[in-house]
XYZ file of C-alpha atoms in Angstrom:
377
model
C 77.728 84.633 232.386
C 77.723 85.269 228.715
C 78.362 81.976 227.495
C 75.362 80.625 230.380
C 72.707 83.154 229.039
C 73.486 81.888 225.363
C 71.619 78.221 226.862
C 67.988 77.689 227.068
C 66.110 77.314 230.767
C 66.064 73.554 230.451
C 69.738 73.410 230.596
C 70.484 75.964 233.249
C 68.572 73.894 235.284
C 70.358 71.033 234.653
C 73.823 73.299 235.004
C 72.716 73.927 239.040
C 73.915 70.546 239.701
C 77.433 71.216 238.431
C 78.799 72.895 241.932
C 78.024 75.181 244.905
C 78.660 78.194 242.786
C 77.348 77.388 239.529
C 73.557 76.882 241.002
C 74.431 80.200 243.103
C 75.347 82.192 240.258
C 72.459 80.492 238.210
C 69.583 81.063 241.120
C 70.737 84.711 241.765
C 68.543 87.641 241.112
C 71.285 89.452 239.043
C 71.711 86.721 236.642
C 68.252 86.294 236.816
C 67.153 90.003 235.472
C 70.415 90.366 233.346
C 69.112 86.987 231.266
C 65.606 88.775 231.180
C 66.716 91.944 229.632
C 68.878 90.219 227.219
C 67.263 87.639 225.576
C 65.269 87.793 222.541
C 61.803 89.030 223.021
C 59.550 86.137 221.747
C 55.915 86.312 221.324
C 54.422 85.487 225.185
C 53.984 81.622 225.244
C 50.033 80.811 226.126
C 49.245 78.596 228.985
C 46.217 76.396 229.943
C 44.812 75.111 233.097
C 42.132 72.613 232.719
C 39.953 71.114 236.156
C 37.420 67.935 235.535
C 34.478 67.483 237.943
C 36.914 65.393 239.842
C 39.664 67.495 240.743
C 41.907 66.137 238.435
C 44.478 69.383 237.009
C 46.939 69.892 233.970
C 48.508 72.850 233.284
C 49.869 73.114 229.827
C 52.257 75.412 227.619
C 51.165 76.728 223.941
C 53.036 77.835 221.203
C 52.214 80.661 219.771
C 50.693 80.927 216.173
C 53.600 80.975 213.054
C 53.641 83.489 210.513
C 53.009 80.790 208.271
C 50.414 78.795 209.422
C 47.772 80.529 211.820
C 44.667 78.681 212.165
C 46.221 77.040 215.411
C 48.674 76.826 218.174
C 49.993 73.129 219.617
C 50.444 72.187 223.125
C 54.303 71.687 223.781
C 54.628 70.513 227.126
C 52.892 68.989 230.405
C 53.919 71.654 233.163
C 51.715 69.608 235.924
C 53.443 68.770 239.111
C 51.868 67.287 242.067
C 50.398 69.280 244.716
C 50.478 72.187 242.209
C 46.630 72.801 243.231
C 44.628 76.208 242.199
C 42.548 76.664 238.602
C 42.615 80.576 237.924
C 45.666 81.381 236.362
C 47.581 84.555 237.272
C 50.949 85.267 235.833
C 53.446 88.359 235.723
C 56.676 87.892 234.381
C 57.399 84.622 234.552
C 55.542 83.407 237.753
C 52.458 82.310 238.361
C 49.783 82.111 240.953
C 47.071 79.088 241.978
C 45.236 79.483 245.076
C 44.719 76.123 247.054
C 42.543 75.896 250.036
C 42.566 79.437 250.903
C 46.355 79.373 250.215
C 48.571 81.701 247.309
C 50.922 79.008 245.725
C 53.446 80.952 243.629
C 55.091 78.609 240.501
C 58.048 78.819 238.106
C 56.783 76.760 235.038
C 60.538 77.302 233.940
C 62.469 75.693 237.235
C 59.121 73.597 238.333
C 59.432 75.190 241.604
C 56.219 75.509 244.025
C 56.342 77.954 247.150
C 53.184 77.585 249.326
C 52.577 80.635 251.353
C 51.121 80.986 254.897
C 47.011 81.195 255.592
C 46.336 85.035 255.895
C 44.802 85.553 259.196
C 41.898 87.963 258.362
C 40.317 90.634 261.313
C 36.877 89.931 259.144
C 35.058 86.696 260.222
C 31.667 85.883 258.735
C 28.976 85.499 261.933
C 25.724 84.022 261.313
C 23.493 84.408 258.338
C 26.898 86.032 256.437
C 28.700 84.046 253.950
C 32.783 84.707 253.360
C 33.893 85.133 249.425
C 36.794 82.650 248.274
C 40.047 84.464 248.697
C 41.219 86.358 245.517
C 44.841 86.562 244.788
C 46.622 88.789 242.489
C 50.345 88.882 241.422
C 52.396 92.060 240.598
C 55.902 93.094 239.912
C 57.824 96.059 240.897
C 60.085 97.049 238.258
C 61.888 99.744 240.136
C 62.320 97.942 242.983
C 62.413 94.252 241.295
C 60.054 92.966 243.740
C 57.169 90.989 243.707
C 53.999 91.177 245.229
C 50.535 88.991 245.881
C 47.590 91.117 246.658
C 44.855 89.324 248.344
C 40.869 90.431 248.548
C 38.873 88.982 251.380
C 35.161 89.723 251.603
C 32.280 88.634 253.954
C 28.624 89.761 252.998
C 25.149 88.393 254.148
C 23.508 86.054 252.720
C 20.218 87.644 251.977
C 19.924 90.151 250.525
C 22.704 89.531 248.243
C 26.005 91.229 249.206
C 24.499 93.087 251.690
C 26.627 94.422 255.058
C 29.356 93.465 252.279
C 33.250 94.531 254.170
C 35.881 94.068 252.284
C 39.987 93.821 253.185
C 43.598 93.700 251.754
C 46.926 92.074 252.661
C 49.814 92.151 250.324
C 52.837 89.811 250.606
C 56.313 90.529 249.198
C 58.116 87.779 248.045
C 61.069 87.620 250.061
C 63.425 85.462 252.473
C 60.846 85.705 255.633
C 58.547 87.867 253.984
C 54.636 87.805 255.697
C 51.168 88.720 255.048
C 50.691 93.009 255.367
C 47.459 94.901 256.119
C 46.672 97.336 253.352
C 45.036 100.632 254.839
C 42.884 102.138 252.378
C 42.434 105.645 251.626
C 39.429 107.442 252.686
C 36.946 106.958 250.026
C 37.728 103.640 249.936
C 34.385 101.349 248.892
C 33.995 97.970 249.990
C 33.808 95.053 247.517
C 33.584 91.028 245.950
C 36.394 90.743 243.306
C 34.440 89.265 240.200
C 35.832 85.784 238.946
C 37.078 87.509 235.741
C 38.061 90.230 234.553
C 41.691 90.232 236.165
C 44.376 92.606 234.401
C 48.340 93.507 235.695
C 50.131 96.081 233.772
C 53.701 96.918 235.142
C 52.930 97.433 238.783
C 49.610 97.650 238.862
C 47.504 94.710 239.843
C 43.983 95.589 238.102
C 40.126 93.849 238.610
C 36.768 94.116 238.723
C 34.836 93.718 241.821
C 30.884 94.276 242.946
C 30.447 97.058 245.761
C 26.183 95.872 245.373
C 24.284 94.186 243.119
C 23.736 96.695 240.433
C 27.068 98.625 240.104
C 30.217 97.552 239.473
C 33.805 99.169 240.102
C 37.425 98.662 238.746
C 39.768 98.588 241.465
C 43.526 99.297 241.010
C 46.325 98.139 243.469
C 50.024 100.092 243.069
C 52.374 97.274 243.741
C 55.343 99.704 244.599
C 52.960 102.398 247.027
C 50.687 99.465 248.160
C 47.696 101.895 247.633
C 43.896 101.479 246.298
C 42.116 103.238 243.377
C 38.752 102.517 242.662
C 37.216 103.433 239.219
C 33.199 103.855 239.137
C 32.328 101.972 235.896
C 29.614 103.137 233.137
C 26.372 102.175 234.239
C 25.391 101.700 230.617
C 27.464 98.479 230.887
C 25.318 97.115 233.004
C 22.074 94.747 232.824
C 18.995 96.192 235.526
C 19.478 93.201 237.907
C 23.176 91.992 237.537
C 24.032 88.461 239.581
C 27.323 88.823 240.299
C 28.371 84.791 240.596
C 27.214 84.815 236.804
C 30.144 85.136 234.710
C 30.796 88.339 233.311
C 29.904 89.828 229.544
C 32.704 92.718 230.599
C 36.236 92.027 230.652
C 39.304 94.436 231.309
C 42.245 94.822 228.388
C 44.655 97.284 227.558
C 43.724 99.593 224.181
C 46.235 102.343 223.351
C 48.047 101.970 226.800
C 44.824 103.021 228.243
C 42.392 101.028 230.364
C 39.441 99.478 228.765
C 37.055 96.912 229.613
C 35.322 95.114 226.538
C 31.649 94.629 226.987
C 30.559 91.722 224.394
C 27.399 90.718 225.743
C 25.328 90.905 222.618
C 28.134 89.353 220.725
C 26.880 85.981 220.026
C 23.466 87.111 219.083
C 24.104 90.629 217.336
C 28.037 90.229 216.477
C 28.313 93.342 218.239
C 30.670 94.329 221.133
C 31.470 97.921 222.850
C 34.691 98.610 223.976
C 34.638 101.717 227.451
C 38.283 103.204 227.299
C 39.153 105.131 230.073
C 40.315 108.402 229.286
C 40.837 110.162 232.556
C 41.391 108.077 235.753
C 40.877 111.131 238.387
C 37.579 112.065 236.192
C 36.336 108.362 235.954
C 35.606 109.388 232.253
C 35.288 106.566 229.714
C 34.544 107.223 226.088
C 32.800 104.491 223.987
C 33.433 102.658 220.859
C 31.008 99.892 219.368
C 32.591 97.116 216.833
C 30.465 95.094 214.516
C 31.452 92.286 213.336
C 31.930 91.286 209.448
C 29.196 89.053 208.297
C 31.497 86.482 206.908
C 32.865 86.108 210.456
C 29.441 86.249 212.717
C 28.965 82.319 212.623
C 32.350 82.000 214.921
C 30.177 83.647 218.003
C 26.421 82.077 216.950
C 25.103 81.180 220.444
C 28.769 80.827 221.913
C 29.018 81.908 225.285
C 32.509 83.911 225.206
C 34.932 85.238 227.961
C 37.814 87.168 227.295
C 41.609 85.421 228.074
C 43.328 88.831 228.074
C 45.781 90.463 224.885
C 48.762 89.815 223.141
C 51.267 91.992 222.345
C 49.860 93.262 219.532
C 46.714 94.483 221.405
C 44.528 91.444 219.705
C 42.036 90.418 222.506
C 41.604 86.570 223.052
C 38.616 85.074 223.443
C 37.619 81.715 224.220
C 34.245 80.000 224.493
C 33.115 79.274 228.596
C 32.703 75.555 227.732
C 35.389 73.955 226.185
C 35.305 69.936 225.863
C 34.624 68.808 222.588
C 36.893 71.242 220.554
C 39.860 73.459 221.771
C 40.219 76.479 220.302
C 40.146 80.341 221.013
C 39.835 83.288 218.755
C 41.928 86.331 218.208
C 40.289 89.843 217.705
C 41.991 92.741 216.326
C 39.946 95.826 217.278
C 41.685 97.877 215.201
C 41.132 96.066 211.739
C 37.807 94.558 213.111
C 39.026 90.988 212.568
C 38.446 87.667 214.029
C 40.257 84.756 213.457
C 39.952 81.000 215.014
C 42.998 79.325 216.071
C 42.503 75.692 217.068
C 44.620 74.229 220.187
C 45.897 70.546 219.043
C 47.801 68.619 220.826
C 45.128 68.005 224.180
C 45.312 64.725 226.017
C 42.569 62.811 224.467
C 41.490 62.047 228.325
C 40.147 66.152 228.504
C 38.038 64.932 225.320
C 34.089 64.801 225.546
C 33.896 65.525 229.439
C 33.178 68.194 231.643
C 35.771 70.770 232.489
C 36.841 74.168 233.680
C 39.637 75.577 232.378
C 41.625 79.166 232.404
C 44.123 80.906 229.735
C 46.414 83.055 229.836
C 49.943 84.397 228.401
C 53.222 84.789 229.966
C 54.235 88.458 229.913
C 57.441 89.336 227.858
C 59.520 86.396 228.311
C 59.783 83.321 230.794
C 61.953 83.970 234.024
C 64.637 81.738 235.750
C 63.421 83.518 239.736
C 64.949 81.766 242.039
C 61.399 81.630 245.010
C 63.277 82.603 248.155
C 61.024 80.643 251.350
């Protein structure tokens, strides 16, 4: 085991083919976790997920910026695979998780393995004049246990008004030999909700995101991967515009500051260079405290009439940001709320074909290190 853990992925994967017990030993979850804990702790490798108007996907891995040159990041390799599916990227310690026609498909960019999971069969069914919210799916890990988890968030509301008779379930999913779709029951203040398309957060075993009980409120809800149980966090109403469309992308974005919760409100960033950052300072309390950054002036013409979601933090607590239309340039920007800092760091290294055209795209950074997870089916 020693001399195997002293070998990059690429070549333990190749060292499976060697015998019966070599790919055993390899794929097992003690070798697994002992080559986790005892490799060195690298700075979490970006990855990118771009969609074109016709369906076409590539999901690619990004270096992460050298101490000696910082102004931007290369892509090192294609991790596409056919059938891989999904845009929104959601990754915990080294797995990731694409939804697919109403299907969680869990992949291990380091093994190229895809598991496909089973349609959840939901007691919600949208009658007429309702319309039923696309499936969200969230992935956790249980250190304690070393388990993971999907979460899943299924929602039916009518159509008119807007999220009105909204209901709202959960089903959670352990990844396991013959695991299967679970009921969540909620606890008695539970609220319903609609998941928001962003602001998506995981931090040890809790699965965090924002969701939309109405039209003019919105509520961070927290799901304990190891007691399977709800929280839901009222949020500020101060955050929040007087009519709020929910299926418009969100100024407000959740991040970790100080170990704490905080969501980072930059709505009047590209106009004013000005962004407020909520922390939450007492979960049982729902009290946030509030703390507005201003932008240098030298450094307010990266935001000029950019429209600007956040891509989560690194390990330093920097917040990325990246600009909601991406086609002609590929970069994103690092902001250090501490120093009040921005900094541009161009991607290079894009197929030329994702050039000049429409696309969608997602970001986001692999926790810690990669993982060698053998997916059980």
């Amino acid at each position: 085991m020693e001399i195997l853990m002293r070998f990059p992925l690429t070549s333990l994967t190749r060292f499976k083919c060697v015998s019966k017990q070599w790919s055993s030993l390899i794929s097992s979850r003690y070798f697994c976790n002992l080559l986790y804990t005892t490799v060195t702790r690298q700075q979490p490798r970006l990855y990118m997920c771009l969609k074109d108007d016709g369906g076409h996907r590539v999901l690619l891995s990004i270096s992460s910026p050298s101490r000696g040159n910082t102004s931007f990041v290369v892509v090192e390799q294609d991790l596409s695979i056919p059938g891989m599916g999904g845009f929104f990227l959601n990754v915990v310690r080294g797995l990731m998780c694409f939804s697919r026609r109403k299907k969680a498909r869990i992949y291990n960019p380091s093994t190229k393995q895809l598991l496909t999971l089973p349609a959840i069969k939901s007691d919600i069914v949208a009658q007429q004049g309702q319309t039923k919210h696309h499936p969200r799916y969230y992935i956790g890990h249980d250190p304690v246990s070393d388990q993971y988890k999907l979460v899943c968030t299924v929602a039916i509301s009518s159509l008119l008004p807007r999220l009105g008779n909204l209901k709202s379930e959960h089903w959670v999913f352990a990844l396991e030999a013959g695991g299967s779709w679970k009921k969540v029951v909620p606890l008695e203040n539970y609220r319903h909700h609609a998941p928001s398309t962003e602001g998506r957060s995981t931090s040890g075993s809790v699965v965090r995101y924002m969701a939309w009980p109405d039209n003019y409120n919105c509520v961070v809800v927290s799901f304990d991967i190891r007691s399977e149980q709800l929280t839901i966090i009222p949020v500020p109403r101060e955050i929040h515009l007087d009519e709020v469309v929910p299926a418009v992308t969100m100024m407000a974005d959740l991040i970790e500051y100080g170990g704490k919760i905080a969501i980072f409100y930059h709505t009047n960033l590209k106009d004013e260079g000005s962004a407020d950052l909520w922390v939450l300072e007492d979960t049982g309390k729902s009290e946030w405290s509030k703390k507005t950054l201003v932008l240098q002036p030298c450094q307010r013409h990266l935001v000029e009439d950019i429209e600007l979601i956040v891509k989560g933090t690194t390990q330093d607590g920097k917040v990325i940001l990246a600009p909601v239309e991406m086609h002609s340039r590929f970069y994103i920007l690092y902001y250090n709320l501490q120093s009040n800092d921005l900094r541009k760091v161009e991607i290079k290294g894009v197929p030329d074909s994702w050039f000049d055209k429409e696309c969608y795209f997602d970001l986001n950074s692999m926790d810690k290190s990669e993982s060698f997870i053998y997916l059980e089916t």
